[in-house]
Amino acid sequence: MPASDKEWADLRAKVLLMAEAANLLAIPDRPGLLPGEKLTAPAGATDLTPEKSAEKIKAEWPTYLAYAQTLQNGAMATLKAVDAKDADALVEAGGAIYEACEQCHKRFWYPDAPAVP
C-alpha cells in the first residue's frame, strides 16, 4: 500500500499506463509480439503459441474486446481510488483488474490449463 505522496504518484503513473495498455489491446490485429520477435514455443506446457493465441483472439474478437474494456474499467476505478488515496477501494479495484486479466488469459493464452484447486 502506498505510504507517501510520492508512492501514490508513482502508482498513479503505473495505473495510467495500464489504462493506455487496455486501449492498445482494443486495436484490431495489433500484434502481441515485438517487431521481429518470433516465438514458436509456448511459455507453459498448456499455453498456446503467440500465433495460436492471435488466431483465437481474431476468431473471438468481440469477447476479447469485452475483456479489454473490463480491464479499462478496472484501471479507471483504480485511478479513482488512487486519486482519493482510498486503500480499501484500491484493493477492490486491484482485484477486479486481476480477475479481468486472468479470465482473458485463461481464454486466449492457456485455455487448456488444468484448474487450480
Coordinates of C-alpha atoms in Angstrom, one line a residue:
M1 CA 0.0 0.0 0.0
P2 CA 1.4 3.4 -0.8
A3 CA 2.7 5.2 2.3
S4 CA 3.7 8.6 0.9
D5 CA 2.6 11.1 -1.6
K6 CA 5.4 10.0 -3.9
E7 CA 4.3 6.4 -3.7
W8 CA 0.7 7.4 -4.6
A9 CA 2.0 9.5 -7.5
D10 CA 4.2 6.6 -8.7
L11 CA 1.2 4.2 -8.5
R12 CA -0.9 6.7 -10.4
A13 CA 1.5 6.8 -13.3
K14 CA 1.5 3.0 -13.4
V15 CA -2.3 2.9 -13.4
L16 CA -2.4 5.3 -16.3
L17 CA 0.0 3.0 -18.2
M18 CA -2.4 0.2 -17.6
A19 CA -5.4 2.2 -18.9
E20 CA -3.4 3.0 -22.0
A21 CA -2.5 -0.7 -22.4
A22 CA -6.2 -1.5 -22.4
N23 CA -6.6 1.0 -25.3
L24 CA -3.8 -0.8 -27.2
L25 CA -5.4 -4.2 -26.6
A26 CA -8.5 -2.9 -28.3
I27 CA -6.8 -2.2 -31.6
P28 CA -7.8 -4.8 -34.1
D29 CA -5.0 -7.1 -35.5
R30 CA -2.4 -5.4 -33.2
P31 CA 0.5 -7.9 -32.9
G32 CA 1.2 -9.3 -29.4
L33 CA 4.9 -9.7 -30.2
L34 CA 7.6 -7.1 -30.7
P35 CA 8.6 -6.4 -34.3
G36 CA 10.9 -9.1 -35.5
E37 CA 10.3 -11.3 -32.4
K38 CA 9.5 -14.9 -33.2
L39 CA 8.1 -17.3 -30.6
T40 CA 7.2 -20.7 -31.7
A41 CA 7.1 -22.5 -28.3
P42 CA 4.5 -21.7 -25.7
A43 CA 5.7 -20.4 -22.3
G44 CA 4.0 -23.2 -20.4
A45 CA 3.1 -26.7 -21.2
T46 CA -0.6 -26.0 -21.8
D47 CA -0.1 -22.5 -23.2
L48 CA -1.0 -21.6 -26.8
T49 CA 1.8 -20.2 -29.0
P50 CA 1.5 -16.5 -29.7
E51 CA 0.4 -17.3 -33.2
K52 CA -2.4 -19.6 -32.0
S53 CA -3.4 -17.1 -29.4
A54 CA -3.6 -14.4 -32.1
E55 CA -5.8 -16.7 -34.2
K56 CA -8.1 -17.3 -31.2
I57 CA -8.3 -13.5 -30.5
K58 CA -9.2 -12.8 -34.1
A59 CA -11.9 -15.5 -34.1
E60 CA -13.4 -14.3 -30.9
W61 CA -12.8 -10.6 -31.2
P62 CA -16.0 -9.4 -29.5
T63 CA -15.2 -11.4 -26.4
Y64 CA -11.6 -10.3 -26.4
L65 CA -12.7 -6.7 -26.8
A66 CA -15.0 -7.1 -23.8
Y67 CA -12.1 -8.3 -21.7
A68 CA -10.1 -5.2 -22.8
Q69 CA -13.0 -3.0 -21.8
T70 CA -13.2 -4.7 -18.4
L71 CA -9.5 -4.0 -17.9
Q72 CA -10.1 -0.4 -18.9
N73 CA -12.9 -0.1 -16.4
G74 CA -10.8 -1.6 -13.7
A75 CA -8.0 0.8 -14.4
M76 CA -10.3 3.7 -14.2
A77 CA -11.7 2.5 -10.9
T78 CA -8.2 2.1 -9.7
L79 CA -7.3 5.6 -10.8
K80 CA -10.2 7.0 -8.8
A81 CA -9.1 5.0 -5.7
V82 CA -5.5 6.3 -6.1
D83 CA -6.7 9.9 -6.5
A84 CA -8.7 9.6 -3.4
K85 CA -5.9 7.7 -1.6
D86 CA -8.5 5.2 -0.6
A87 CA -6.7 1.9 0.3
D88 CA -9.9 -0.2 0.5
A89 CA -11.1 0.9 -2.9
L90 CA -7.6 0.3 -4.3
V91 CA -7.6 -3.3 -3.1
E92 CA -11.1 -3.8 -4.5
A93 CA -10.2 -2.3 -7.9
G94 CA -6.9 -4.2 -8.0
G95 CA -8.9 -7.4 -7.5
A96 CA -11.1 -6.5 -10.4
I97 CA -8.0 -5.9 -12.6
Y98 CA -6.5 -9.2 -11.6
E99 CA -9.8 -11.0 -12.5
A100 CA -10.1 -9.3 -15.8
C101 CA -6.5 -10.3 -16.8
E102 CA -6.8 -13.8 -15.5
Q103 CA -10.1 -14.5 -17.3
C104 CA -8.8 -13.2 -20.6
H105 CA -5.5 -15.2 -20.3
K106 CA -7.5 -18.3 -19.4
R107 CA -9.4 -17.9 -22.6
F108 CA -6.8 -16.7 -25.0
W109 CA -3.4 -17.8 -23.7
Y110 CA -3.8 -21.0 -21.7
P111 CA -7.3 -22.3 -22.3
D112 CA -6.2 -26.0 -21.6
A113 CA -4.5 -25.3 -18.3
P114 CA -5.7 -27.6 -15.5
A115 CA -7.9 -26.0 -12.9
V116 CA -6.2 -24.9 -9.8
P117 CA -7.9 -26.3 -6.7

